[in-house]
């Protein structure tokens, strides 16, 4: 495993991180806590030291399970968690709908103290605004609080985890975070098939010496071999909405797999898997500090962790990917 620094800080993260949501929510992955703990511990044994969670994952479970699994390794791991959704006073939700946000300084401090209790630690390494809108990024009192918490040693770095949907809006929010708020990190969706956020924010990150964290590197299963033409999603799977009509299925699943077929030059005869190639493409970007794939079983965990130690993509491979993406892989746009 290789490691990178969060550019303007002394925080170090493993190139491949572990997104704790796969072992703490019902939206993806597993519901067996013992298995989740075992996977977190195996990840650490494989060299993964960056574990990213959120207070709202499983209404606190995403933090408590991390403490159970790796509390005795606190000095050797980097913890990221998120705040902003007020699940303390709005515990119920329908499906995957968003909970109300609360960005008041007093709520931020309250949420952090609760997270520290669940994580059984005295500080959070990377504290992230969870899916903020632009109005949150424009709050001086919010960022004054985050700067104060940094001075107090309760957090070491901060920035937004951008989402959901509407990439143009996320680019505006990310740009505000980088340029106006001098955020240490910005957390985005980026992969071989979904590059809009990277195209909008990587140059800004390089210019202002901030770092980027990347989630959904495998395009929700299209880029790791777990989604096939025959795959059917249950209504409880967060990907169900992508294929809930024939038109949506055509655009995401069918066309997505057609694009993946055209990328086979990245792994066939190259000594790497599809899933590893997808991670290496992202790690080729210098401002990316860590990429966090969905890992919910031991084979995926071992495959993805090993990607950091393989030779990176060649310049000609990167150039070919960029040509295909610019042409939408030869497919007619929706």
mmCIF file of C-alpha atoms in Angstrom:
data_model
loop_
_atom_site.group_PDB
_atom_site.id
_atom_site.type_symbol
_atom_site.label_atom_id
_atom_site.label_comp_id
_atom_site.label_asym_id
_atom_site.label_seq_id
_atom_site.Cartn_x
_atom_site.Cartn_y
_atom_site.Cartn_z
ATOM 1 C CA UNK A 1 0.000 0.000 0.000
ATOM 2 C CA UNK A 2 1.181 3.504 -0.817
ATOM 3 C CA UNK A 3 0.230 6.627 1.125
ATOM 4 C CA UNK A 4 -0.396 10.261 0.267
ATOM 5 C CA UNK A 5 -0.706 13.459 2.255
ATOM 6 C CA UNK A 6 -3.753 15.708 2.452
ATOM 7 C CA UNK A 7 -1.906 18.515 0.689
ATOM 8 C CA UNK A 8 -1.972 21.445 3.134
ATOM 9 C CA UNK A 9 -1.817 19.341 6.337
ATOM 10 C CA UNK A 10 0.179 16.627 8.057
ATOM 11 C CA UNK A 11 -2.697 14.134 7.643
ATOM 12 C CA UNK A 12 -1.707 11.004 5.702
ATOM 13 C CA UNK A 13 -4.112 8.587 4.019
ATOM 14 C CA UNK A 14 -3.709 5.253 2.268
ATOM 15 C CA UNK A 15 -4.173 5.487 -1.500
ATOM 16 C CA UNK A 16 -7.045 3.023 -1.151
ATOM 17 C CA UNK A 17 -9.399 3.849 1.700
ATOM 18 C CA UNK A 18 -12.367 2.020 3.222
ATOM 19 C CA UNK A 19 -15.812 3.617 2.995
ATOM 20 C CA UNK A 20 -17.537 2.424 6.161
ATOM 21 C CA UNK A 21 -21.012 2.924 4.725
ATOM 22 C CA UNK A 22 -20.870 -0.529 3.119
ATOM 23 C CA UNK A 23 -20.766 -2.162 6.565
ATOM 24 C CA UNK A 24 -23.089 0.210 8.424
ATOM 25 C CA UNK A 25 -26.114 0.957 6.231
ATOM 26 C CA UNK A 26 -28.741 -1.085 4.445
ATOM 27 C CA UNK A 27 -28.310 0.824 1.175
ATOM 28 C CA UNK A 28 -25.434 -1.298 -0.035
ATOM 29 C CA UNK A 29 -23.358 -4.198 1.142
ATOM 30 C CA UNK A 30 -23.910 -6.151 4.343
ATOM 31 C CA UNK A 31 -25.985 -6.098 7.513
ATOM 32 C CA UNK A 32 -23.847 -8.516 9.557
ATOM 33 C CA UNK A 33 -21.931 -6.470 12.150
ATOM 34 C CA UNK A 34 -19.461 -9.267 12.902
ATOM 35 C CA UNK A 35 -18.591 -9.524 9.210
ATOM 36 C CA UNK A 36 -18.264 -5.752 8.996
ATOM 37 C CA UNK A 37 -15.831 -5.677 11.903
ATOM 38 C CA UNK A 38 -13.824 -8.503 10.373
ATOM 39 C CA UNK A 39 -13.579 -6.680 7.023
ATOM 40 C CA UNK A 40 -12.432 -3.467 8.702
ATOM 41 C CA UNK A 41 -9.723 -5.360 10.573
ATOM 42 C CA UNK A 42 -8.648 -7.223 7.442
ATOM 43 C CA UNK A 43 -8.442 -3.914 5.595
ATOM 44 C CA UNK A 44 -6.038 -2.597 8.220
ATOM 45 C CA UNK A 45 -3.959 -5.761 7.949
ATOM 46 C CA UNK A 46 -3.715 -5.124 4.180
ATOM 47 C CA UNK A 47 -2.285 -1.644 4.734
ATOM 48 C CA UNK A 48 -5.462 0.429 4.517
ATOM 49 C CA UNK A 49 -5.231 3.191 7.124
ATOM 50 C CA UNK A 50 -7.916 5.631 5.953
ATOM 51 C CA UNK A 51 -11.459 4.840 7.092
ATOM 52 C CA UNK A 52 -14.223 7.226 6.097
ATOM 53 C CA UNK A 53 -17.630 7.211 7.748
ATOM 54 C CA UNK A 54 -20.433 9.629 8.738
ATOM 55 C CA UNK A 55 -22.506 10.265 11.823
ATOM 56 C CA UNK A 56 -25.686 9.527 9.913
ATOM 57 C CA UNK A 57 -24.544 6.118 8.581
ATOM 58 C CA UNK A 58 -26.807 3.736 10.445
ATOM 59 C CA UNK A 59 -27.638 6.624 12.830
ATOM 60 C CA UNK A 60 -24.239 6.341 14.474
ATOM 61 C CA UNK A 61 -23.410 2.716 13.651
ATOM 62 C CA UNK A 62 -20.831 3.774 11.059
ATOM 63 C CA UNK A 63 -18.785 5.330 13.846
ATOM 64 C CA UNK A 64 -19.358 2.789 16.604
ATOM 65 C CA UNK A 65 -18.474 -0.157 14.359
ATOM 66 C CA UNK A 66 -15.199 1.515 13.437
ATOM 67 C CA UNK A 67 -14.344 1.981 17.119
ATOM 68 C CA UNK A 68 -15.198 -1.652 17.832
ATOM 69 C CA UNK A 69 -13.059 -2.899 14.983
ATOM 70 C CA UNK A 70 -10.020 -0.629 15.214
ATOM 71 C CA UNK A 71 -10.217 1.377 18.423
ATOM 72 C CA UNK A 72 -6.982 -0.166 19.623
ATOM 73 C CA UNK A 73 -5.240 1.043 16.440
ATOM 74 C CA UNK A 74 -6.340 4.693 16.723
ATOM 75 C CA UNK A 75 -2.822 6.051 16.532
ATOM 76 C CA UNK A 76 -2.192 4.183 13.277
ATOM 77 C CA UNK A 77 -5.370 5.016 11.348
ATOM 78 C CA UNK A 78 -6.843 8.158 9.804
ATOM 79 C CA UNK A 79 -10.539 8.732 10.463
ATOM 80 C CA UNK A 80 -12.840 10.793 8.311
ATOM 81 C CA UNK A 81 -16.418 11.415 9.358
ATOM 82 C CA UNK A 82 -19.201 13.745 8.265
ATOM 83 C CA UNK A 83 -21.748 16.066 9.845
ATOM 84 C CA UNK A 84 -24.681 18.243 8.887
ATOM 85 C CA UNK A 85 -27.697 15.941 8.695
ATOM 86 C CA UNK A 86 -29.699 16.276 11.907
ATOM 87 C CA UNK A 87 -30.724 12.681 12.551
ATOM 88 C CA UNK A 88 -30.973 13.380 16.282
ATOM 89 C CA UNK A 89 -34.249 15.263 15.863
ATOM 90 C CA UNK A 90 -35.359 13.778 12.533
ATOM 91 C CA UNK A 91 -34.691 10.074 12.904
ATOM 92 C CA UNK A 92 -37.238 8.786 10.392
ATOM 93 C CA UNK A 93 -36.996 9.061 6.640
ATOM 94 C CA UNK A 94 -38.748 7.595 3.625
ATOM 95 C CA UNK A 95 -36.464 5.516 1.477
ATOM 96 C CA UNK A 96 -33.299 7.425 0.577
ATOM 97 C CA UNK A 97 -34.681 10.915 1.086
ATOM 98 C CA UNK A 98 -32.408 13.492 2.681
ATOM 99 C CA UNK A 99 -32.773 14.555 6.289
ATOM 100 C CA UNK A 100 -32.762 18.273 7.226
ATOM 101 C CA UNK A 101 -29.362 19.944 7.521
ATOM 102 C CA UNK A 102 -28.236 22.023 10.486
ATOM 103 C CA UNK A 103 -25.120 24.158 9.971
ATOM 104 C CA UNK A 104 -25.348 26.339 13.086
ATOM 105 C CA UNK A 105 -22.071 26.546 15.053
ATOM 106 C CA UNK A 106 -23.696 25.120 18.166
ATOM 107 C CA UNK A 107 -24.993 22.134 16.215
ATOM 108 C CA UNK A 108 -21.596 21.548 14.606
ATOM 109 C CA UNK A 109 -19.939 21.375 18.015
ATOM 110 C CA UNK A 110 -22.702 19.146 19.358
ATOM 111 C CA UNK A 111 -22.447 16.779 16.376
ATOM 112 C CA UNK A 112 -18.665 16.584 16.697
ATOM 113 C CA UNK A 113 -18.790 15.738 20.402
ATOM 114 C CA UNK A 114 -21.312 12.971 19.728
ATOM 115 C CA UNK A 115 -19.114 11.592 16.956
ATOM 116 C CA UNK A 116 -16.061 11.658 19.215
ATOM 117 C CA UNK A 117 -17.953 9.626 21.806
ATOM 118 C CA UNK A 118 -18.988 7.011 19.284
ATOM 119 C CA UNK A 119 -15.517 6.871 17.722
ATOM 120 C CA UNK A 120 -13.933 6.696 21.188
ATOM 121 C CA UNK A 121 -11.326 9.289 20.292
ATOM 122 C CA UNK A 122 -10.441 12.883 21.095
ATOM 123 C CA UNK A 123 -10.134 14.142 17.517
ATOM 124 C CA UNK A 124 -11.310 13.558 13.951
ATOM 125 C CA UNK A 125 -8.655 13.673 11.250
ATOM 126 C CA UNK A 126 -10.891 14.791 8.369
ATOM 127 C CA UNK A 127 -14.222 16.416 9.277
ATOM 128 C CA UNK A 128 -16.550 16.805 6.306
ATOM 129 C CA UNK A 129 -19.720 18.747 5.571
ATOM 130 C CA UNK A 130 -22.166 16.086 4.403
ATOM 131 C CA UNK A 131 -23.735 17.048 1.061
ATOM 132 C CA UNK A 132 -23.787 20.823 1.708
ATOM 133 C CA UNK A 133 -25.567 23.276 -0.566
ATOM 134 C CA UNK A 134 -24.016 26.567 -1.650
ATOM 135 C CA UNK A 135 -25.737 28.499 1.125
ATOM 136 C CA UNK A 136 -23.879 26.366 3.670
ATOM 137 C CA UNK A 137 -20.569 27.062 1.948
ATOM 138 C CA UNK A 138 -21.331 30.780 2.216
ATOM 139 C CA UNK A 139 -21.791 30.745 6.022
ATOM 140 C CA UNK A 140 -18.916 32.572 7.677
ATOM 141 C CA UNK A 141 -19.967 31.354 11.129
ATOM 142 C CA UNK A 142 -19.781 27.725 10.022
ATOM 143 C CA UNK A 143 -16.242 27.999 8.698
ATOM 144 C CA UNK A 144 -15.123 30.130 11.628
ATOM 145 C CA UNK A 145 -16.256 27.237 13.829
ATOM 146 C CA UNK A 146 -14.337 24.694 11.767
ATOM 147 C CA UNK A 147 -11.194 26.818 11.926
ATOM 148 C CA UNK A 148 -11.631 27.121 15.697
ATOM 149 C CA UNK A 149 -12.032 23.364 16.069
ATOM 150 C CA UNK A 150 -8.849 22.927 14.075
ATOM 151 C CA UNK A 151 -6.961 25.260 16.387
ATOM 152 C CA UNK A 152 -8.356 23.368 19.370
ATOM 153 C CA UNK A 153 -7.017 20.090 17.979
ATOM 154 C CA UNK A 154 -10.436 18.461 17.721
ATOM 155 C CA UNK A 155 -10.184 18.197 13.939
ATOM 156 C CA UNK A 156 -7.087 18.179 11.728
ATOM 157 C CA UNK A 157 -8.591 18.914 8.314
ATOM 158 C CA UNK A 158 -11.999 19.796 6.879
ATOM 159 C CA UNK A 159 -13.912 20.145 3.635
ATOM 160 C CA UNK A 160 -17.171 19.179 1.912
ATOM 161 C CA UNK A 161 -18.318 15.758 0.783
ATOM 162 C CA UNK A 162 -20.275 16.880 -2.274
ATOM 163 C CA UNK A 163 -23.629 15.473 -3.341
ATOM 164 C CA UNK A 164 -26.196 14.351 -4.207
ATOM 165 C CA UNK A 165 -26.937 14.544 -7.962
ATOM 166 C CA UNK A 166 -26.722 17.718 -10.115
ATOM 167 C CA UNK A 167 -23.028 17.823 -10.971
ATOM 168 C CA UNK A 168 -23.089 21.481 -12.032
ATOM 169 C CA UNK A 169 -24.260 22.476 -8.566
ATOM 170 C CA UNK A 170 -21.580 20.358 -6.908
ATOM 171 C CA UNK A 171 -18.871 22.001 -9.006
ATOM 172 C CA UNK A 172 -20.021 25.418 -7.817
ATOM 173 C CA UNK A 173 -20.036 24.225 -4.202
ATOM 174 C CA UNK A 174 -16.633 22.597 -4.567
ATOM 175 C CA UNK A 175 -15.140 25.694 -6.174
ATOM 176 C CA UNK A 176 -16.415 27.805 -3.282
ATOM 177 C CA UNK A 177 -14.863 25.375 -0.809
ATOM 178 C CA UNK A 178 -11.479 25.414 -2.538
ATOM 179 C CA UNK A 179 -11.191 29.082 -3.519
ATOM 180 C CA UNK A 180 -13.074 30.926 -0.806
ATOM 181 C CA UNK A 181 -12.887 28.571 2.182
ATOM 182 C CA UNK A 182 -9.449 27.064 1.530
ATOM 183 C CA UNK A 183 -10.804 23.637 2.364
ATOM 184 C CA UNK A 184 -8.183 20.977 2.916
ATOM 185 C CA UNK A 185 -10.180 18.368 1.005
ATOM 186 C CA UNK A 186 -13.127 17.992 -1.326
ATOM 187 C CA UNK A 187 -14.812 14.591 -1.595
ATOM 188 C CA UNK A 188 -16.367 13.805 -4.985
ATOM 189 C CA UNK A 189 -17.754 11.098 -7.254
ATOM 190 C CA UNK A 190 -15.344 10.419 -10.097
ATOM 191 C CA UNK A 191 -14.589 7.391 -12.261
ATOM 192 C CA UNK A 192 -13.853 6.229 -15.784
ATOM 193 C CA UNK A 193 -17.497 6.762 -16.770
ATOM 194 C CA UNK A 194 -18.381 9.835 -14.662
ATOM 195 C CA UNK A 195 -15.754 12.551 -14.938
ATOM 196 C CA UNK A 196 -17.639 15.854 -14.793
ATOM 197 C CA UNK A 197 -16.729 16.714 -11.195
ATOM 198 C CA UNK A 198 -13.057 15.956 -11.716
ATOM 199 C CA UNK A 199 -12.960 18.037 -14.861
ATOM 200 C CA UNK A 200 -14.528 20.902 -12.949
ATOM 201 C CA UNK A 201 -12.434 20.720 -9.764
ATOM 202 C CA UNK A 202 -9.056 19.038 -10.299
ATOM 203 C CA UNK A 203 -7.376 22.116 -11.769
ATOM 204 C CA UNK A 204 -8.668 24.283 -8.925
ATOM 205 C CA UNK A 205 -7.398 21.757 -6.389
ATOM 206 C CA UNK A 206 -3.956 21.697 -7.956
ATOM 207 C CA UNK A 207 -3.796 25.480 -8.126
ATOM 208 C CA UNK A 208 -4.813 25.976 -4.489
ATOM 209 C CA UNK A 209 -2.937 22.916 -3.162
ATOM 210 C CA UNK A 210 -5.968 21.163 -1.730
ATOM 211 C CA UNK A 211 -6.621 17.436 -1.961
ATOM 212 C CA UNK A 212 -9.446 15.396 -3.440
ATOM 213 C CA UNK A 213 -11.008 12.224 -2.068
ATOM 214 C CA UNK A 214 -12.918 10.054 -4.536
ATOM 215 C CA UNK A 215 -15.877 7.761 -3.965
ATOM 216 C CA UNK A 216 -17.890 5.533 -6.359
ATOM 217 C CA UNK A 217 -14.738 4.722 -8.376
ATOM 218 C CA UNK A 218 -16.448 1.661 -9.844
ATOM 219 C CA UNK A 219 -19.566 3.470 -11.042
ATOM 220 C CA UNK A 220 -21.804 1.564 -8.615
ATOM 221 C CA UNK A 221 -20.680 -1.831 -9.891
ATOM 222 C CA UNK A 222 -20.249 -1.238 -13.632
ATOM 223 C CA UNK A 223 -16.459 -1.058 -13.289
ATOM 224 C CA UNK A 224 -15.762 -3.943 -10.949
ATOM 225 C CA UNK A 225 -17.592 -6.765 -12.726
ATOM 226 C CA UNK A 226 -20.406 -7.064 -10.188
ATOM 227 C CA UNK A 227 -23.032 -5.606 -12.558
ATOM 228 C CA UNK A 228 -23.800 -7.649 -15.677
ATOM 229 C CA UNK A 229 -26.569 -7.416 -18.302
ATOM 230 C CA UNK A 230 -28.532 -9.921 -16.202
ATOM 231 C CA UNK A 231 -28.229 -8.047 -12.900
ATOM 232 C CA UNK A 232 -31.575 -7.100 -11.318
ATOM 233 C CA UNK A 233 -31.668 -4.681 -8.372
ATOM 234 C CA UNK A 234 -34.140 -4.901 -5.520
ATOM 235 C CA UNK A 235 -36.146 -1.822 -4.619
ATOM 236 C CA UNK A 236 -34.067 -1.546 -1.428
ATOM 237 C CA UNK A 237 -30.826 -1.185 -3.414
ATOM 238 C CA UNK A 238 -29.835 2.460 -3.878
ATOM 239 C CA UNK A 239 -29.171 1.728 -7.577
ATOM 240 C CA UNK A 240 -32.766 0.673 -8.177
ATOM 241 C CA UNK A 241 -33.815 4.167 -9.298
ATOM 242 C CA UNK A 242 -31.217 4.036 -12.071
ATOM 243 C CA UNK A 243 -32.981 1.095 -13.736
ATOM 244 C CA UNK A 244 -36.586 1.616 -12.607
ATOM 245 C CA UNK A 245 -37.754 2.159 -16.216
ATOM 246 C CA UNK A 246 -36.534 0.655 -19.475
ATOM 247 C CA UNK A 247 -35.157 4.015 -20.622
ATOM 248 C CA UNK A 248 -33.157 4.421 -17.409
ATOM 249 C CA UNK A 249 -31.878 0.864 -17.612
ATOM 250 C CA UNK A 250 -30.781 1.460 -21.209
ATOM 251 C CA UNK A 251 -28.909 4.639 -20.317
ATOM 252 C CA UNK A 252 -27.182 3.408 -17.171
ATOM 253 C CA UNK A 253 -26.838 -0.382 -17.192
ATOM 254 C CA UNK A 254 -26.913 -1.314 -20.880
ATOM 255 C CA UNK A 255 -24.964 1.647 -22.261
ATOM 256 C CA UNK A 256 -22.661 1.654 -19.246
ATOM 257 C CA UNK A 257 -21.600 -1.913 -19.926
ATOM 258 C CA UNK A 258 -21.065 -1.077 -23.608
ATOM 259 C CA UNK A 259 -18.624 1.614 -22.498
ATOM 260 C CA UNK A 260 -16.844 -0.792 -20.177
ATOM 261 C CA UNK A 261 -16.294 -3.232 -23.057
ATOM 262 C CA UNK A 262 -14.336 -0.526 -24.884
ATOM 263 C CA UNK A 263 -11.979 -0.146 -21.921
ATOM 264 C CA UNK A 264 -10.763 -3.744 -21.978
ATOM 265 C CA UNK A 265 -7.318 -2.587 -23.148
ATOM 266 C CA UNK A 266 -6.747 -1.414 -19.570
ATOM 267 C CA UNK A 267 -6.786 -4.915 -18.074
ATOM 268 C CA UNK A 268 -6.642 -7.647 -20.719
ATOM 269 C CA UNK A 269 -3.074 -8.915 -20.721
ATOM 270 C CA UNK A 270 -2.002 -6.107 -18.397
ATOM 271 C CA UNK A 271 -1.723 -7.980 -15.096
ATOM 272 C CA UNK A 272 -4.543 -6.023 -13.504
ATOM 273 C CA UNK A 273 -8.286 -6.548 -13.127
ATOM 274 C CA UNK A 274 -11.060 -4.263 -14.335
ATOM 275 C CA UNK A 275 -11.613 -3.103 -10.774
ATOM 276 C CA UNK A 276 -7.915 -2.368 -10.248
ATOM 277 C CA UNK A 277 -7.656 -0.466 -13.525
ATOM 278 C CA UNK A 278 -10.566 1.727 -12.456
ATOM 279 C CA UNK A 279 -8.730 2.647 -9.249
ATOM 280 C CA UNK A 280 -5.422 3.263 -10.998
ATOM 281 C CA UNK A 281 -7.054 5.635 -13.448
ATOM 282 C CA UNK A 282 -8.170 7.828 -10.553
ATOM 283 C CA UNK A 283 -4.853 7.579 -8.695
ATOM 284 C CA UNK A 284 -3.077 8.840 -11.810
ATOM 285 C CA UNK A 285 -4.429 12.293 -10.874
ATOM 286 C CA UNK A 286 -1.894 13.868 -8.537
ATOM 287 C CA UNK A 287 -4.340 15.902 -6.451
ATOM 288 C CA UNK A 288 -6.275 12.760 -5.492
ATOM 289 C CA UNK A 289 -5.155 11.639 -2.044
ATOM 290 C CA UNK A 290 -7.298 8.522 -1.645
ATOM 291 C CA UNK A 291 -9.955 6.559 -3.489
ATOM 292 C CA UNK A 292 -12.664 4.693 -1.574
ATOM 293 C CA UNK A 293 -14.241 1.748 -3.382
ATOM 294 C CA UNK A 294 -17.216 -0.183 -2.052
ATOM 295 C CA UNK A 295 -15.814 -3.242 -0.277
ATOM 296 C CA UNK A 296 -18.303 -5.679 1.166
ATOM 297 C CA UNK A 297 -16.558 -9.036 0.931
ATOM 298 C CA UNK A 298 -13.004 -10.313 1.329
ATOM 299 C CA UNK A 299 -12.244 -10.972 -2.368
ATOM 300 C CA UNK A 300 -13.143 -7.389 -3.326
ATOM 301 C CA UNK A 301 -11.197 -6.052 -0.364
ATOM 302 C CA UNK A 302 -8.029 -7.934 -1.352
ATOM 303 C CA UNK A 303 -8.403 -7.061 -5.034
ATOM 304 C CA UNK A 304 -8.857 -3.343 -4.446
ATOM 305 C CA UNK A 305 -6.210 -3.014 -1.726
ATOM 306 C CA UNK A 306 -3.662 -4.588 -4.078
ATOM 307 C CA UNK A 307 -4.278 -1.922 -6.742
ATOM 308 C CA UNK A 308 -2.016 0.563 -4.953
ATOM 309 C CA UNK A 309 1.049 -1.658 -5.432
ATOM 310 C CA UNK A 310 0.575 -2.369 -9.149
ATOM 311 C CA UNK A 311 2.291 -0.345 -11.894
ATOM 312 C CA UNK A 312 0.203 2.687 -12.814
ATOM 313 C CA UNK A 313 -1.527 3.241 -16.141
ATOM 314 C CA UNK A 314 0.754 4.222 -19.009
ATOM 315 C CA UNK A 315 0.411 7.688 -20.609
ATOM 316 C CA UNK A 316 -0.955 6.154 -23.799
ATOM 317 C CA UNK A 317 -3.600 4.275 -21.811
ATOM 318 C CA UNK A 318 -4.691 7.470 -20.060
ATOM 319 C CA UNK A 319 -4.803 9.305 -23.385
ATOM 320 C CA UNK A 320 -6.967 6.601 -24.969
ATOM 321 C CA UNK A 321 -9.427 6.715 -22.045
ATOM 322 C CA UNK A 322 -9.708 10.472 -22.377
ATOM 323 C CA UNK A 323 -10.394 10.180 -26.115
ATOM 324 C CA UNK A 324 -13.154 7.637 -25.537
ATOM 325 C CA UNK A 325 -14.734 9.721 -22.783
ATOM 326 C CA UNK A 326 -14.661 12.906 -24.876
ATOM 327 C CA UNK A 327 -16.551 11.056 -27.617
ATOM 328 C CA UNK A 328 -18.997 9.455 -25.131
ATOM 329 C CA UNK A 329 -17.530 6.095 -26.184
ATOM 330 C CA UNK A 330 -19.198 6.517 -29.571
ATOM 331 C CA UNK A 331 -22.691 6.239 -28.075
ATOM 332 C CA UNK A 332 -25.504 8.682 -28.770
ATOM 333 C CA UNK A 333 -26.084 10.904 -25.728
ATOM 334 C CA UNK A 334 -29.425 10.785 -23.925
#
